[in-house]
């Protein structure tokens, strides 16, 4: 399985993790996030996406977008945003992609969906 | 007492259970001494003092045995963490304490951490061990208004994901995972559960109960 999905996963994960790191750093620099250890936060965010992926895989009846929004809100609190602000941000409609009639999904949602197809912690985490 | 016909199956069952337990005990010793990856099935049956052939009556592979051994470690650790927080009223304190001790123990036992990282997802839905206890603590915290999460099962998945990720880092870069980082992980999770920043910091850095007892698990 890894032979087939591995390379795709590697390039997508590396890209997403790099982008997540950049986003967290930018928010810290802007005074939005309060974090002590950016690397640990990044590890946590990716770890939660992995377990969310597993959960969505094991429970296909769950609404993946709703679960992702909920965890995104929890993660924003973890990164230091006040609870009401975190809730407000995660309930806003996502921007619409130019090429699609459907609302764009969050980057975190993409990560969780990707991880729901390959759930090996070790494989994903080594690209952190 | 002479064996009656109805005694026979239960005696066989008891003997089977004893053999299985001997294998698990041996596996736990290999895990604790960090030699599980190099141990052969012969090494394990020798250490357990059971016949080589009996291994496959109980487990289909070495990996399956070590998964069972880790499940048992988690259940014992869970029971101990329950005892250590039995006089704690605040679910946030109980949760923080359990996270801090669990990560420390797993970091100190790379072989156990390795099994957890490889098969960790399987333990999240287990009916024994740490997952049901973490879920219980999260639910208690929500009920008492201490935690503000919408869905306890999602919070459990987040907690497990964060901890497995930290354990992964402890395996690939052991020097980076200090006690302070274990506490930091607990602090992040408390924040995630809706505990205000300053309180989360205080809870995750306060004194810890009986760590030596945890190290005995």
GROMACS .gro file of N, CA and C in nm, chain B residues 2-127:
model
  378
  130UNK      N    1  -1.161  -3.515   4.288
  130UNK     CA    2  -1.152  -3.579   4.157
  130UNK      C    3  -1.214  -3.489   4.051
  131UNK      N    4  -1.152  -3.491   3.936
  131UNK     CA    5  -1.203  -3.408   3.827
  131UNK      C    6  -1.330  -3.469   3.771
  132UNK      N    7  -1.431  -3.391   3.760
  132UNK     CA    8  -1.551  -3.437   3.693
  132UNK      C    9  -1.543  -3.391   3.548
  133UNK      N   10  -1.634  -3.444   3.468
  133UNK     CA   11  -1.628  -3.408   3.326
  133UNK      C   12  -1.640  -3.257   3.304
  134UNK      N   13  -1.720  -3.191   3.389
  134UNK     CA   14  -1.742  -3.048   3.367
  134UNK      C   15  -1.620  -2.965   3.409
  135UNK      N   16  -1.531  -3.028   3.492
  135UNK     CA   17  -1.410  -2.955   3.531
  135UNK      C   18  -1.309  -2.945   3.416
  136UNK      N   19  -1.315  -3.045   3.329
  136UNK     CA   20  -1.208  -3.058   3.231
  136UNK      C   21  -1.189  -2.934   3.143
  137UNK      N   22  -1.297  -2.883   3.082
  137UNK     CA   23  -1.276  -2.766   2.997
  137UNK      C   24  -1.220  -2.646   3.074
  138UNK      N   25  -1.268  -2.624   3.194
  138UNK     CA   26  -1.223  -2.504   3.265
  138UNK      C   27  -1.076  -2.518   3.305
  139UNK      N   28  -1.035  -2.641   3.335
  139UNK     CA   29  -0.893  -2.658   3.368
  139UNK      C   30  -0.808  -2.630   3.244
  140UNK      N   31  -0.854  -2.680   3.130
  140UNK     CA   32  -0.782  -2.652   3.005
  140UNK      C   33  -0.779  -2.503   2.979
  141UNK      N   34  -0.895  -2.441   3.003
  141UNK     CA   35  -0.901  -2.296   2.981
  141UNK      C   36  -0.803  -2.223   3.072
  142UNK      N   37  -0.797  -2.269   3.196
  142UNK     CA   38  -0.707  -2.203   3.291
  142UNK      C   39  -0.561  -2.221   3.248
  143UNK      N   40  -0.530  -2.341   3.200
  143UNK     CA   41  -0.393  -2.365   3.158
  143UNK      C   42  -0.360  -2.279   3.035
  144UNK      N   43  -0.455  -2.271   2.945
  144UNK     CA   44  -0.434  -2.186   2.827
  144UNK      C   45  -0.413  -2.041   2.868
  145UNK      N   46  -0.494  -1.996   2.960
  145UNK     CA   47  -0.484  -1.857   3.005
  145UNK      C   48  -0.348  -1.831   3.071
  146UNK      N   49  -0.301  -1.932   3.148
  146UNK     CA   50  -0.170  -1.916   3.214
  146UNK      C   51  -0.059  -1.905   3.110
  147UNK      N   52  -0.066  -1.991   3.008
  147UNK     CA   53   0.038  -1.987   2.904
  147UNK      C   54   0.036  -1.851   2.832
  148UNK      N   55  -0.085  -1.806   2.802
  148UNK     CA   56  -0.097  -1.677   2.733
  148UNK      C   57  -0.037  -1.566   2.819
  149UNK      N   58  -0.068  -1.572   2.949
  149UNK     CA   59  -0.018  -1.468   3.038
  149UNK      C   60   0.135  -1.474   3.049
  150UNK      N   61   0.190  -1.598   3.049
  150UNK     CA   62   0.337  -1.610   3.054
  150UNK      C   63   0.400  -1.545   2.933
  151UNK      N   64   0.338  -1.564   2.818
  151UNK     CA   65   0.390  -1.503   2.694
  151UNK      C   66   0.382  -1.350   2.703
  152UNK      N   67   0.270  -1.301   2.754
  152UNK     CA   68   0.255  -1.155   2.764
  152UNK      C   69   0.355  -1.098   2.865
  153UNK      N   70   0.373  -1.169   2.976
  153UNK     CA   71   0.470  -1.123   3.076
  153UNK      C   72   0.610  -1.116   3.015
  154UNK      N   73   0.644  -1.219   2.939
  154UNK     CA   74   0.776  -1.220   2.875
  154UNK      C   75   0.788  -1.104   2.777
  155UNK      N   76   0.681  -1.082   2.700
  155UNK     CA   77   0.683  -0.971   2.604
  155UNK      C   78   0.699  -0.838   2.675
  156UNK      N   79   0.634  -0.824   2.789
  156UNK     CA   80   0.646  -0.698   2.864
  156UNK      C   81   0.789  -0.678   2.913
  157UNK      N   82   0.854  -0.788   2.952
  157UNK     CA   83   0.994  -0.777   2.996
  157UNK      C   84   1.082  -0.732   2.879
  158UNK      N   85   1.055  -0.787   2.760
  158UNK     CA   86   1.133  -0.744   2.642
  158UNK      C   87   1.106  -0.597   2.611
  159UNK      N   88   0.981  -0.557   2.625
  159UNK     CA   89   0.948  -0.416   2.600
  159UNK      C   90   1.019  -0.326   2.700
  160UNK      N   91   1.016  -0.366   2.827
  160UNK     CA   92   1.072  -0.282   2.932
  160UNK      C   93   1.224  -0.271   2.918
  161UNK      N   94   1.287  -0.377   2.866
  161UNK     CA   95   1.433  -0.372   2.853
  161UNK      C   96   1.474  -0.327   2.713
  162UNK      N   97   1.376  -0.283   2.635
  162UNK     CA   98   1.404  -0.232   2.500
  162UNK      C   99   1.476  -0.331   2.412
  163UNK      N  100   1.435  -0.457   2.418
  163UNK     CA  101   1.497  -0.558   2.333
  163UNK      C  102   1.391  -0.629   2.249
  164UNK      N  103   1.272  -0.569   2.237
  164UNK     CA  104   1.164  -0.643   2.172
  164UNK      C  105   1.186  -0.657   2.022
  165UNK      N  106   1.253  -0.560   1.960
  165UNK     CA  107   1.266  -0.569   1.814
  165UNK      C  108   1.362  -0.680   1.773
  166UNK      N  109   1.458  -0.713   1.861
  166UNK     CA  110   1.555  -0.817   1.824
  166UNK      C  111   1.515  -0.955   1.877
  167UNK      N  112   1.414  -0.960   1.965
  167UNK     CA  113   1.376  -1.089   2.023
  167UNK      C  114   1.305  -1.177   1.920
  168UNK      N  115   1.346  -1.303   1.912
  168UNK     CA  116   1.278  -1.397   1.824
  168UNK      C  117   1.166  -1.465   1.901
  169UNK      N  118   1.080  -1.534   1.829
  169UNK     CA  119   0.972  -1.606   1.897
  169UNK      C  120   1.033  -1.712   1.989
  170UNK      N  121   1.144  -1.772   1.945
  170UNK     CA  122   1.213  -1.869   2.031
  170UNK      C  123   1.260  -1.801   2.161
  171UNK      N  124   1.318  -1.682   2.149
  171UNK     CA  125   1.362  -1.607   2.268
  171UNK      C  126   1.244  -1.585   2.363
  172UNK      N  127   1.131  -1.551   2.303
  172UNK     CA  128   1.013  -1.518   2.385
  172UNK      C  129   0.960  -1.643   2.455
  173UNK      N  130   0.949  -1.754   2.380
  173UNK     CA  131   0.896  -1.875   2.444
  173UNK      C  132   0.996  -1.929   2.548
  174UNK      N  133   1.126  -1.912   2.522
  174UNK     CA  134   1.226  -1.951   2.622
  174UNK      C  135   1.208  -1.870   2.750
  175UNK      N  136   1.196  -1.737   2.733
  175UNK     CA  137   1.181  -1.650   2.849
  175UNK      C  138   1.052  -1.680   2.924
  176UNK      N  139   0.948  -1.718   2.849
  176UNK     CA  140   0.819  -1.746   2.911
  176UNK      C  141   0.816  -1.888   2.970
  177UNK      N  142   0.917  -1.967   2.935
  177UNK     CA  143   0.923  -2.106   2.979
  177UNK      C  144   0.802  -2.186   2.930
  178UNK      N  145   0.770  -2.164   2.803
  178UNK     CA  146   0.663  -2.244   2.740
  178UNK      C  147   0.719  -2.301   2.610
  179UNK      N  148   0.656  -2.405   2.559
  179UNK     CA  149   0.703  -2.467   2.437
  179UNK      C  150   0.690  -2.373   2.318
  180UNK      N  151   0.786  -2.382   2.227
  180UNK     CA  152   0.785  -2.295   2.108
  180UNK      C  153   0.651  -2.304   2.034
  181UNK      N  154   0.604  -2.430   2.020
  181UNK     CA  155   0.482  -2.452   1.942
  181UNK      C  156   0.359  -2.388   2.002
  182UNK      N  157   0.360  -2.367   2.134
  182UNK     CA  158   0.240  -2.313   2.198
  182UNK      C  159   0.218  -2.166   2.163
  183UNK      N  160   0.323  -2.100   2.114
  183UNK     CA  161   0.310  -1.958   2.082
  183UNK      C  162   0.191  -1.934   1.988
  184UNK      N  163   0.186  -2.016   1.882
  184UNK     CA  164   0.085  -1.992   1.778
  184UNK      C  165  -0.055  -2.036   1.819
  185UNK      N  166  -0.067  -2.101   1.935
  185UNK     CA  167  -0.201  -2.128   1.986
  185UNK      C  168  -0.264  -1.998   2.038
  186UNK      N  169  -0.178  -1.901   2.065
  186UNK     CA  170  -0.227  -1.779   2.129
  186UNK      C  171  -0.214  -1.655   2.043
  187UNK      N  172  -0.109  -1.649   1.964
  187UNK     CA  173  -0.085  -1.529   1.884
  187UNK      C  174  -0.043  -1.569   1.744
  188UNK      N  175  -0.086  -1.490   1.646
  188UNK     CA  176  -0.051  -1.525   1.509
  188UNK      C  177   0.084  -1.468   1.469
  189UNK      N  178   0.132  -1.371   1.545
  189UNK     CA  179   0.262  -1.312   1.511
  189UNK      C  180   0.322  -1.245   1.634
  190UNK      N  181   0.448  -1.212   1.623
  190UNK     CA  182   0.518  -1.140   1.729
  190UNK      C  183   0.449  -1.005   1.752
  191UNK      N  184   0.413  -0.940   1.641
  191UNK     CA  185   0.350  -0.807   1.651
  191UNK      C  186   0.222  -0.815   1.733
  192UNK      N  187   0.143  -0.923   1.710
  192UNK     CA  188   0.016  -0.937   1.782
  192UNK      C  189   0.040  -0.953   1.931
  193UNK      N  190   0.144  -1.031   1.965
  193UNK     CA  191   0.178  -1.049   2.107
  193UNK      C  192   0.216  -0.914   2.169
  194UNK      N  193   0.301  -0.839   2.100
  194UNK     CA  194   0.346  -0.712   2.159
  194UNK      C  195   0.232  -0.611   2.167
  195UNK      N  196   0.137  -0.618   2.074
  195UNK     CA  197   0.020  -0.530   2.085
  195UNK      C  198  -0.060  -0.564   2.211
  196UNK      N  199  -0.074  -0.694   2.236
  196UNK     CA  200  -0.147  -0.737   2.357
  196UNK      C  201  -0.072  -0.694   2.482
  197UNK      N  202   0.062  -0.704   2.476
  197UNK     CA  203   0.144  -0.665   2.592
  197UNK      C  204   0.129  -0.515   2.619
  198UNK      N  205   0.130  -0.435   2.513
  198UNK     CA  206   0.115  -0.290   2.531
  198UNK      C  207  -0.024  -0.257   2.583
  199UNK      N  208  -0.125  -0.329   2.533
  199UNK     CA  209  -0.262  -0.306   2.583
  199UNK      C  210  -0.267  -0.331   2.734
  200UNK      N  211  -0.195  -0.434   2.779
  200UNK     CA  212  -0.195  -0.465   2.922
  200UNK      C  213  -0.122  -0.355   3.000
  201UNK      N  214  -0.009  -0.307   2.944
  201UNK     CA  215   0.063  -0.196   3.008
  201UNK      C  216  -0.029  -0.074   3.022
  202UNK      N  217  -0.102  -0.044   2.914
  202UNK     CA  218  -0.189   0.074   2.916
  202UNK      C  219  -0.300   0.059   3.019
  203UNK      N  220  -0.354  -0.063   3.031
  203UNK     CA  221  -0.461  -0.086   3.129
  203UNK      C  222  -0.407  -0.068   3.272
  204UNK      N  223  -0.289  -0.123   3.298
  204UNK     CA  224  -0.230  -0.106   3.433
  204UNK      C  225  -0.199   0.039   3.460
  205UNK      N  226  -0.143   0.106   3.359
  205UNK     CA  227  -0.112   0.248   3.375
  205UNK      C  228  -0.242   0.326   3.402
  206UNK      N  229  -0.348   0.291   3.329
  206UNK     CA  230  -0.476   0.358   3.348
  206UNK      C  231  -0.528   0.340   3.491
  207UNK      N  232  -0.515   0.217   3.542
  207UNK     CA  233  -0.562   0.192   3.679
  207UNK      C  234  -0.482   0.274   3.779
  208UNK      N  235  -0.350   0.282   3.755
  208UNK     CA  236  -0.266   0.358   3.845
  208UNK      C  237  -0.299   0.508   3.839
  209UNK      N  238  -0.318   0.559   3.717
  209UNK     CA  239  -0.351   0.701   3.701
  209UNK      C  240  -0.484   0.732   3.770
  210UNK      N  241  -0.578   0.637   3.764
  210UNK     CA  242  -0.705   0.654   3.834
  210UNK      C  243  -0.681   0.668   3.985
  211UNK      N  244  -0.593   0.580   4.036
  211UNK     CA  245  -0.565   0.587   4.180
  211UNK      C  246  -0.502   0.721   4.216
  212UNK      N  247  -0.407   0.764   4.132
  212UNK     CA  248  -0.335   0.887   4.163
  212UNK      C  249  -0.424   1.011   4.156
  213UNK      N  250  -0.536   0.999   4.081
  213UNK     CA  251  -0.623   1.116   4.074
  213UNK      C  252  -0.754   1.093   4.148
  214UNK      N  253  -0.756   0.989   4.233
  214UNK     CA  254  -0.882   0.956   4.301
  214UNK      C  255  -0.927   1.067   4.395
  215UNK      N  256  -0.833   1.145   4.450
  215UNK     CA  257  -0.874   1.253   4.541
  215UNK      C  258  -0.870   1.390   4.473
  216UNK      N  259  -0.860   1.389   4.339
  216UNK     CA  260  -0.860   1.516   4.265
  216UNK      C  261  -1.003   1.547   4.221
  217UNK      N  262  -1.049   1.669   4.254
  217UNK     CA  263  -1.187   1.706   4.219
  217UNK      C  264  -1.196   1.768   4.080
  218UNK      N  265  -1.088   1.835   4.041
  218UNK     CA  266  -1.091   1.910   3.916
  218UNK      C  267  -1.053   1.820   3.799
  219UNK      N  268  -1.147   1.797   3.704
  219UNK     CA  269  -1.115   1.709   3.591
  219UNK      C  270  -0.996   1.760   3.509
  220UNK      N  271  -0.974   1.892   3.509
  220UNK     CA  272  -0.861   1.947   3.433
  220UNK      C  273  -0.729   1.905   3.498
  221UNK      N  274  -0.728   1.901   3.630
  221UNK     CA  275  -0.606   1.858   3.702
  221UNK      C  276  -0.581   1.710   3.673
  222UNK      N  277  -0.687   1.630   3.682
  222UNK     CA  278  -0.674   1.486   3.658
  222UNK      C  279  -0.624   1.460   3.516
  223UNK      N  280  -0.680   1.530   3.421
  223UNK     CA  281  -0.642   1.512   3.281
  223UNK      C  282  -0.495   1.551   3.261
  224UNK      N  283  -0.457   1.668   3.314
  224UNK     CA  284  -0.319   1.717   3.296
  224UNK      C  285  -0.219   1.620   3.358
  225UNK      N  286  -0.250   1.576   3.478
  225UNK     CA  287  -0.163   1.483   3.550
  225UNK      C  288  -0.145   1.354   3.471
  226UNK      N  289  -0.253   1.301   3.419
  226UNK     CA  290  -0.246   1.175   3.345
  226UNK      C  291  -0.165   1.191   3.217
  227UNK      N  292  -0.187   1.301   3.146
  227UNK     CA  293  -0.111   1.324   3.022
  227UNK      C  294   0.037   1.337   3.053
  228UNK      N  295   0.070   1.416   3.153
  228UNK     CA  296   0.213   1.440   3.185
  228UNK      C  297   0.284   1.311   3.224
  229UNK      N  298   0.217   1.229   3.304
  229UNK     CA  299   0.281   1.104   3.348
  229UNK      C  300   0.290   1.003   3.234
  230UNK      N  301   0.185   0.996   3.153
  230UNK     CA  302   0.184   0.901   3.042
  230UNK      C  303   0.295   0.931   2.942
  231UNK      N  304   0.308   1.057   2.904
  231UNK     CA  305   0.411   1.091   2.805
  231UNK      C  306   0.550   1.064   2.863
  232UNK      N  307   0.569   1.098   2.989
  232UNK     CA  308   0.700   1.070   3.051
  232UNK      C  309   0.732   0.920   3.048
  233UNK      N  310   0.632   0.840   3.084
  233UNK     CA  311   0.657   0.695   3.088
  233UNK      C  312   0.688   0.642   2.949
  234UNK      N  313   0.610   0.686   2.851
  234UNK     CA  314   0.630   0.636   2.715
  234UNK      C  315   0.764   0.681   2.658
  235UNK      N  316   0.804   0.802   2.691
  235UNK     CA  317   0.932   0.852   2.642
  235UNK      C  318   1.047   0.772   2.706
  236UNK      N  319   1.027   0.733   2.832
  236UNK     CA  320   1.131   0.656   2.902
  236UNK      C  321   1.137   0.512   2.853
  237UNK      N  322   1.035   0.467   2.778
  237UNK     CA  323   1.030   0.329   2.728
  237UNK      C  324   1.016   0.329   2.577
  238UNK      N  325   1.127   0.348   2.508
  238UNK     CA  326   1.118   0.360   2.361
  238UNK      C  327   1.050   0.241   2.294
  239UNK      N  328   1.070   0.122   2.344
  239UNK     CA  329   1.009   0.006   2.277
  239UNK      C  330   0.856   0.010   2.288
  240UNK      N  331   0.809   0.050   2.405
  240UNK     CA  332   0.665   0.061   2.423
  240UNK      C  333   0.612   0.174   2.334
  241UNK      N  334   0.687   0.284   2.332
  241UNK     CA  335   0.647   0.398   2.248
  241UNK      C  336   0.639   0.355   2.102
  242UNK      N  337   0.733   0.271   2.062
  242UNK     CA  338   0.735   0.227   1.922
  242UNK      C  339   0.610   0.146   1.886
  243UNK      N  340   0.572   0.056   1.976
  243UNK     CA  341   0.450  -0.022   1.950
  243UNK      C  342   0.329   0.072   1.947
  244UNK      N  343   0.329   0.169   2.038
  244UNK     CA  344   0.217   0.264   2.041
  244UNK      C  345   0.209   0.345   1.912
  245UNK      N  346   0.324   0.392   1.866
  245UNK     CA  347   0.323   0.475   1.745
  245UNK      C  348   0.281   0.391   1.624
  246UNK      N  349   0.329   0.266   1.619
  246UNK     CA  350   0.292   0.180   1.505
  246UNK      C  351   0.147   0.139   1.506
  247UNK      N  352   0.096   0.108   1.624
  247UNK     CA  353  -0.039   0.052   1.630
  247UNK      C  354  -0.133   0.141   1.710
  248UNK      N  355  -0.088   0.264   1.737
  248UNK     CA  356  -0.160   0.353   1.829
  248UNK      C  357  -0.306   0.371   1.796
  249UNK      N  358  -0.335   0.378   1.666
  249UNK     CA  359  -0.474   0.402   1.626
  249UNK      C  360  -0.565   0.291   1.678
  250UNK      N  361  -0.509   0.170   1.689
  250UNK     CA  362  -0.591   0.057   1.735
  250UNK      C  363  -0.630   0.073   1.881
  251UNK      N  364  -0.548   0.148   1.957
  251UNK     CA  365  -0.578   0.161   2.100
  251UNK      C  366  -0.682   0.269   2.128
  252UNK      N  367  -0.707   0.356   2.029
  252UNK     CA  368  -0.797   0.468   2.053
  252UNK      C  369  -0.940   0.420   2.075
  253UNK      N  370  -0.977   0.312   2.005
  253UNK     CA  371  -1.114   0.263   2.020
  253UNK      C  372  -1.121   0.144   2.115
  254UNK      N  373  -1.010   0.117   2.184
  254UNK     CA  374  -1.007   0.003   2.276
  254UNK      C  375  -1.099   0.029   2.395
  255UNK      N  376  -1.149  -0.080   2.452
  255UNK     CA  377  -1.240  -0.065   2.566
  255UNK      C  378  -1.166  -0.062   2.698
   0.00000   0.00000   0.00000
